[in-house]
XYZ file of C-alpha atoms in Angstrom:
366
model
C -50.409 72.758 21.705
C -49.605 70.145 18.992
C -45.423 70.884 20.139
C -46.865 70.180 23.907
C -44.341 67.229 24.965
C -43.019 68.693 28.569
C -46.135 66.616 30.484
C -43.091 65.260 32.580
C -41.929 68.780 33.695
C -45.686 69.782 35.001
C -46.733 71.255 31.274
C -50.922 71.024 31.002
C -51.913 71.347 27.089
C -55.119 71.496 28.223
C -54.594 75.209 29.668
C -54.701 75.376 25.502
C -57.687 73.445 24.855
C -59.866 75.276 27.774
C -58.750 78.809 27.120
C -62.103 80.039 25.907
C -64.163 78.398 28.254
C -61.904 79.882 30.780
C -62.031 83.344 28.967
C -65.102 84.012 27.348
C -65.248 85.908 23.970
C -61.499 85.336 23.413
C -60.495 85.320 19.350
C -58.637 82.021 18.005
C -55.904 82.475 15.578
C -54.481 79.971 14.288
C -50.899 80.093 12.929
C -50.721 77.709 10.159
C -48.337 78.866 8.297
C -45.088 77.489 8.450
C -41.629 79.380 7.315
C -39.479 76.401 8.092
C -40.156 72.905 6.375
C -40.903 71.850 2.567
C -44.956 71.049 2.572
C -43.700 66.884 2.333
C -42.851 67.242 5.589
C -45.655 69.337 6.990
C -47.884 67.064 5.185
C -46.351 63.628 7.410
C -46.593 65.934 10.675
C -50.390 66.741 10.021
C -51.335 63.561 9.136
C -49.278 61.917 12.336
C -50.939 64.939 14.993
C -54.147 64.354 13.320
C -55.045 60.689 15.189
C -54.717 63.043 18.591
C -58.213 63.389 19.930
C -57.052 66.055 22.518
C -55.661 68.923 20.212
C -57.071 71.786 18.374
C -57.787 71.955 15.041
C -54.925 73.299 12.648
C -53.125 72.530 9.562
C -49.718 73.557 8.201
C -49.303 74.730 5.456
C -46.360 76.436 3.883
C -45.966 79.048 0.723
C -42.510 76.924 -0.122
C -41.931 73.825 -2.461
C -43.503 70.455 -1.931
C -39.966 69.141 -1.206
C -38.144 66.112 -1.636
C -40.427 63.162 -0.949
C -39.791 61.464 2.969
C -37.091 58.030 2.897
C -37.829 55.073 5.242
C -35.787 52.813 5.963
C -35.881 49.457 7.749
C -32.498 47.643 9.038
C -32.069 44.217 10.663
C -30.357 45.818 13.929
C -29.648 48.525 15.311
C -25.961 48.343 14.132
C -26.717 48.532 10.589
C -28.708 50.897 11.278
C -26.519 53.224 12.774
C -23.921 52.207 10.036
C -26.437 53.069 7.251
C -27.235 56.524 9.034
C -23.624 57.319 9.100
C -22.949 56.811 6.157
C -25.908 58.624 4.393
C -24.343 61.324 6.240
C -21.093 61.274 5.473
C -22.417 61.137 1.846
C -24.461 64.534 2.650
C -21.237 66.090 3.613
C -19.620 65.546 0.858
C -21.987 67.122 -1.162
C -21.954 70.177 0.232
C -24.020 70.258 3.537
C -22.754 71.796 6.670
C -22.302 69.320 9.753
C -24.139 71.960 11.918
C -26.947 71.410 9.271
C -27.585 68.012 10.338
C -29.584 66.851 13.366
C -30.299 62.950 14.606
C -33.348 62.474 17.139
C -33.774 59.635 18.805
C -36.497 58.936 21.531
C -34.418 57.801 24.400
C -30.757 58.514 25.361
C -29.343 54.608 24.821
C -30.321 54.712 21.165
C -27.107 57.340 21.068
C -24.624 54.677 20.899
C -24.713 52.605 18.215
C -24.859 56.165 16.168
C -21.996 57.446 18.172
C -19.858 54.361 16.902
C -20.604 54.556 13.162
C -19.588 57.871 13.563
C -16.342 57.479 15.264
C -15.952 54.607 12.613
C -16.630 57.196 9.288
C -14.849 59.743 11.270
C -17.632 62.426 11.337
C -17.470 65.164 14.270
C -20.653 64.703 16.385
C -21.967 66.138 19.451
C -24.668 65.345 22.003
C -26.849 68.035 22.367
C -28.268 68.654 25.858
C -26.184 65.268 27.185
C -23.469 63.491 27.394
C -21.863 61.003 25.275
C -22.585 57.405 25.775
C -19.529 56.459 27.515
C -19.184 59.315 29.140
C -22.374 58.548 31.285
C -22.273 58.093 34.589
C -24.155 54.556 35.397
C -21.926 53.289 31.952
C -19.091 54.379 33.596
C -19.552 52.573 37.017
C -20.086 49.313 34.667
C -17.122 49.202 33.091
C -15.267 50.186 36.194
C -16.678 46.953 37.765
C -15.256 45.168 34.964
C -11.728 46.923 34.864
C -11.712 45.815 38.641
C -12.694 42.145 37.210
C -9.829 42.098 34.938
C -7.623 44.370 36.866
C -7.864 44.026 40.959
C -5.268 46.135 41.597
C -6.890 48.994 39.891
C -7.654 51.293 43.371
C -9.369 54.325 41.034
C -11.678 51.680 39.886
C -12.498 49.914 43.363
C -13.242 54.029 44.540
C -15.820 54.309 42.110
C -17.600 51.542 42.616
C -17.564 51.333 46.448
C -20.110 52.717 47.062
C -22.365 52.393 43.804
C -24.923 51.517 44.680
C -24.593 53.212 48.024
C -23.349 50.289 50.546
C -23.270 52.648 53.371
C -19.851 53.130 53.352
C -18.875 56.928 54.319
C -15.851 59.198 53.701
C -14.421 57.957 57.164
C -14.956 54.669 56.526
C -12.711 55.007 53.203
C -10.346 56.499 55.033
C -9.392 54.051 57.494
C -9.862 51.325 54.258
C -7.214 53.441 52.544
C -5.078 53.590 55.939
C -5.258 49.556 56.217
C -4.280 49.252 52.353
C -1.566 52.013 52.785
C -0.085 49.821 56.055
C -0.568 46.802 54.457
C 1.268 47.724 50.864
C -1.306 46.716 49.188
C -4.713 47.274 47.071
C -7.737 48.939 48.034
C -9.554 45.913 47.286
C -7.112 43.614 48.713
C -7.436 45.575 52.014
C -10.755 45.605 51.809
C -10.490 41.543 52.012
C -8.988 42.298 55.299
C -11.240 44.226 56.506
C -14.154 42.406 55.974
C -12.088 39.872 57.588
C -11.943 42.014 60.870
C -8.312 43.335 60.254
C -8.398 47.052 60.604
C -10.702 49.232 62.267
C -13.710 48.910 59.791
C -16.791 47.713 62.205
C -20.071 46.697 61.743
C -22.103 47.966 58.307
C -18.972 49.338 56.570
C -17.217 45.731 57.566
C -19.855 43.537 56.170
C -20.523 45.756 52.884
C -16.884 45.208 52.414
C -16.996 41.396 52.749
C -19.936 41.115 50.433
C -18.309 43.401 47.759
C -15.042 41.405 48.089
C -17.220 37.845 47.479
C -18.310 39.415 44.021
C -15.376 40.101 42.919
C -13.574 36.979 43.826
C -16.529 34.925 43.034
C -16.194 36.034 39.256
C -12.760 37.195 38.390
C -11.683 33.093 38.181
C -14.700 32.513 35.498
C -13.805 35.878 33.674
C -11.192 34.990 31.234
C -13.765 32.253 29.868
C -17.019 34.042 30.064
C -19.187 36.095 27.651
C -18.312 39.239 28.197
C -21.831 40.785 27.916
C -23.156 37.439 30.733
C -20.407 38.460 33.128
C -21.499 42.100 32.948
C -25.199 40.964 33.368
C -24.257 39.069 36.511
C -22.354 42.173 38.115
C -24.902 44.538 37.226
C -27.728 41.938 39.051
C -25.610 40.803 42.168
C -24.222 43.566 42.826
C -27.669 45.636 43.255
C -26.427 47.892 40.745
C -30.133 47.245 38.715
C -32.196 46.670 41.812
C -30.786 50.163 43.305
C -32.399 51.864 40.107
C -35.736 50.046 39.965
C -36.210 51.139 43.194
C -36.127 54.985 42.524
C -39.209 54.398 40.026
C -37.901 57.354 38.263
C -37.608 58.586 34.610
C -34.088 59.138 34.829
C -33.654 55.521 36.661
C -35.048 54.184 33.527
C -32.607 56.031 31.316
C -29.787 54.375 33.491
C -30.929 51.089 33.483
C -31.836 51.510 29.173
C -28.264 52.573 28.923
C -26.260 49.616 30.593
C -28.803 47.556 28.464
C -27.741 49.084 25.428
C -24.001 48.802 27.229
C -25.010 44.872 27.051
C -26.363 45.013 23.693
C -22.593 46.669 22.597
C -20.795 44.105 24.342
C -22.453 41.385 22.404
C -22.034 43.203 19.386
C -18.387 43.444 19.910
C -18.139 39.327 20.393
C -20.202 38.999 17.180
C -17.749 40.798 14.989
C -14.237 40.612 17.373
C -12.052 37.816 15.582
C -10.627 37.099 19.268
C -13.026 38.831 21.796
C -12.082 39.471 25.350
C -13.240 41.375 28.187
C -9.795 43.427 28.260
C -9.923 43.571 24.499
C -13.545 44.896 24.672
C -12.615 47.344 27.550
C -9.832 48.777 25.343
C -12.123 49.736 22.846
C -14.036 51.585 25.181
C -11.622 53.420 26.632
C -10.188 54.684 23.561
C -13.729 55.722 22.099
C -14.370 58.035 25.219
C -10.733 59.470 24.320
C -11.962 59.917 21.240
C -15.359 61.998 22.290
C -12.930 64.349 24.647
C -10.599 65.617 22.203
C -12.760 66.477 19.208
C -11.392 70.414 18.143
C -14.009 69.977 15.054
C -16.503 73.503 15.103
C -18.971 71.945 12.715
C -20.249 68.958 14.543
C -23.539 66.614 13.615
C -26.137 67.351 15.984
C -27.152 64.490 17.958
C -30.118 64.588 20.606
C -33.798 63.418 22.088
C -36.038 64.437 20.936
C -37.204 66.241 24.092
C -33.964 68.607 23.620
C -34.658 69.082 19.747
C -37.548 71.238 20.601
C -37.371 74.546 19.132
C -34.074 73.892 16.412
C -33.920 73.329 12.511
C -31.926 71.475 10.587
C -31.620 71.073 7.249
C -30.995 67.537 7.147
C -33.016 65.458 10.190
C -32.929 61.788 10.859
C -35.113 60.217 12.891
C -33.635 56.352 14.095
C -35.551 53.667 16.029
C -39.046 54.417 15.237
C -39.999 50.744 16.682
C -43.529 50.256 18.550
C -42.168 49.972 22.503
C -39.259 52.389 21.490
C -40.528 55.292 19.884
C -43.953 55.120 20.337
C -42.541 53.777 24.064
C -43.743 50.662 25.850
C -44.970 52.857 28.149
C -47.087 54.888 26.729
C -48.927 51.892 24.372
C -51.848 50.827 27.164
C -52.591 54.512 27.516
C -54.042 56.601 25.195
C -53.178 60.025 27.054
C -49.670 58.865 27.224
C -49.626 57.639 23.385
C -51.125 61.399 22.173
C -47.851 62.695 24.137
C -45.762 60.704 22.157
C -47.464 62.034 18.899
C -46.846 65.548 20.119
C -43.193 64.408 20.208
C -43.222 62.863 16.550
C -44.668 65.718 15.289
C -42.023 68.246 17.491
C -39.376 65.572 15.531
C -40.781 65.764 12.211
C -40.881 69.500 11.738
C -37.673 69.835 12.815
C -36.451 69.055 9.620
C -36.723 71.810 6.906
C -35.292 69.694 3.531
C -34.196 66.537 4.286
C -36.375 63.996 6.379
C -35.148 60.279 6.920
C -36.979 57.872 9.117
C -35.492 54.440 9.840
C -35.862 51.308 12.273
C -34.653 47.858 12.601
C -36.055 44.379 13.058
């Protein structure tokens, strides 16, 4: 019950911790011993599960060597530490370990992406494990399509995915007549879409005055553009357009995921003015495009093993890192007022931990 972390798919550990009261005169085993890990690591996974007050008793043990001893590591941001975790590595690699032998776990989706980009940078084959890749990601796609529709209003694929994200109440006849009125009028789907909410066309009512407030965004900001911060501009589309607001309201898990990845689609965009010589919006949206060309045309077999640590559950690595262990980001923010919630997120250190049956590195950044 220590590996119980699927609370958020309906899983009860305390069918565990009732199961003889429930069933009188049942015999306890307990399976201690572990085949997998070096006892260094068991020993950090005992004495993290042991704080849990809700948990049977039970210590690992294994019949192996005491192992290498664990690293920490502590970074100033994020970016270094992604650089520093790439490059340890690309190090391991060329001493002999398999790519397939190496597994990163990180608490939330969004921590994937400054990873991704050392990677990319030292050239090591990586693949997301039970997700996509960060710019392959469907709320970090609509983003940067608002900005490519910034920079370029004549882009129509651009304007299509973003018409209706968030959902503006704009239907699949609705786009048709749009696309009939930019068609007649030689023109741009946003450009006809000016006309329309104009009254041009045969757009009424809702569909006419989503149109009008979706063309006042867009011509609103593309004149400041070329002079803003990129990350501020992206800020103020993802706020006025209700892109953010849309999310909040579906209180879900997965809503929270979106809106931590086009933070951490922020936090890249100010990295990239930080170290850009001559940053721009197109500049930056270059970049971006060619990394997600990148992610969909790597042939390697032996990939690095990247993943949350929800999805790690049940695989072994030789090598395992664990980035971003930061109190409000792994333990999460959520879970630090309740202590239920914080034993959960033990369960899921200790899943992480044993995961690992060599090689453990832990890191975090200021």
């Amino acid at each position: 019950m220590d590996q119980s972390i699927y609370a958020w798919r309906g899983a009860d550990f305390r069918n565990i911790i009732n199961f003889e009261r429930d069933f009188p005169g049942a015999s306890v085993i307990r399976l201690e011993q572990n085949y997998r890990s070096t006892q260094t690591i068991l020993s950090a996974a005992n004495a993290v599960i042991a704080h849990n007050v809700a948990r049977k008793g039970k210590t690992l043990f294994t019949a192996g060597s005491e192992g290498a001893p664990l690293r920490l590591h502590m970074y100033e941001s994020e970016r270094d530490e992604g650089e520093a975790l790439a490059q340890s590595i690309g190090e391991a690699l060329r001493n002999g370990i398999v790519a397939a032998d190496v597994g990163v776990l990180y608490r939330t989706n969004a921590q994937s992406r400054p990873i991704e980009d050392a990677l990319r940078r030292q050239r090591i084959p990586y693949a997301i494990y039970g997700g996509m890749r960060f710019y392959d990601r469907h709320e970090v796609k609509d983003a940067l399509a608002y900005l490519r529709l910034v920079v370029n209003p004549r882009s129509d694929m651009d304007f299509l995915r973003i018409v209706n994200a968030p959902p503006r109440g704009l239907g699949k006849t609705s786009i048709e007549r749009l696309t009939a009125l930019a068609i007649d009028r030689a023109c741009p789907l946003l450009a006809a879409a000016r006309l329309a909410g104009a009254g041009d066309g045969d757009l009424k009512g809702r569909a006419r005055t989503s149109l009008a407030g979706l063309v006042a965004l867009f011509d609103e900001l593309a004149p400041t553009a070329p002079s803003a911060h990129p990350a501020r501009l992206l800020e103020e589309v993802l706020s006025r357009s209700g892109y953010l607001e849309a999310l909040q309201l579906q209180g879900t898990e997965e809503a929270d995921q979106r809106r931590d990845n086009l933070q951490e689609l922020v936090a890249a965009l100010d990295e990239y003015v930080a170290l850009s010589a001559a940053p721009s919006l197109a500049g930056f949206l270059e970049e971006a495009a060619l990394a997600s060309d990148l992610d969909g045309h790597s042939g390697e077999r032996e990939q690095v093993s990247l993943m949350t640590l929800h999805s790690a559950k049940g695989l072994e690595f030789r090598v395992v890192y664990l980035p971003g262990l930061e109190e409000g980001l792994f333990p999460h923010s959520r879970s630090l007022d309740e202590r239920a919630a914080l034993e959960e997120e033990r369960r899921l250190c200790y899943v992480g931990l044993t995961r690992a049956k060599e090689t453990l590195v832990l890191s975090a950044a200021r």
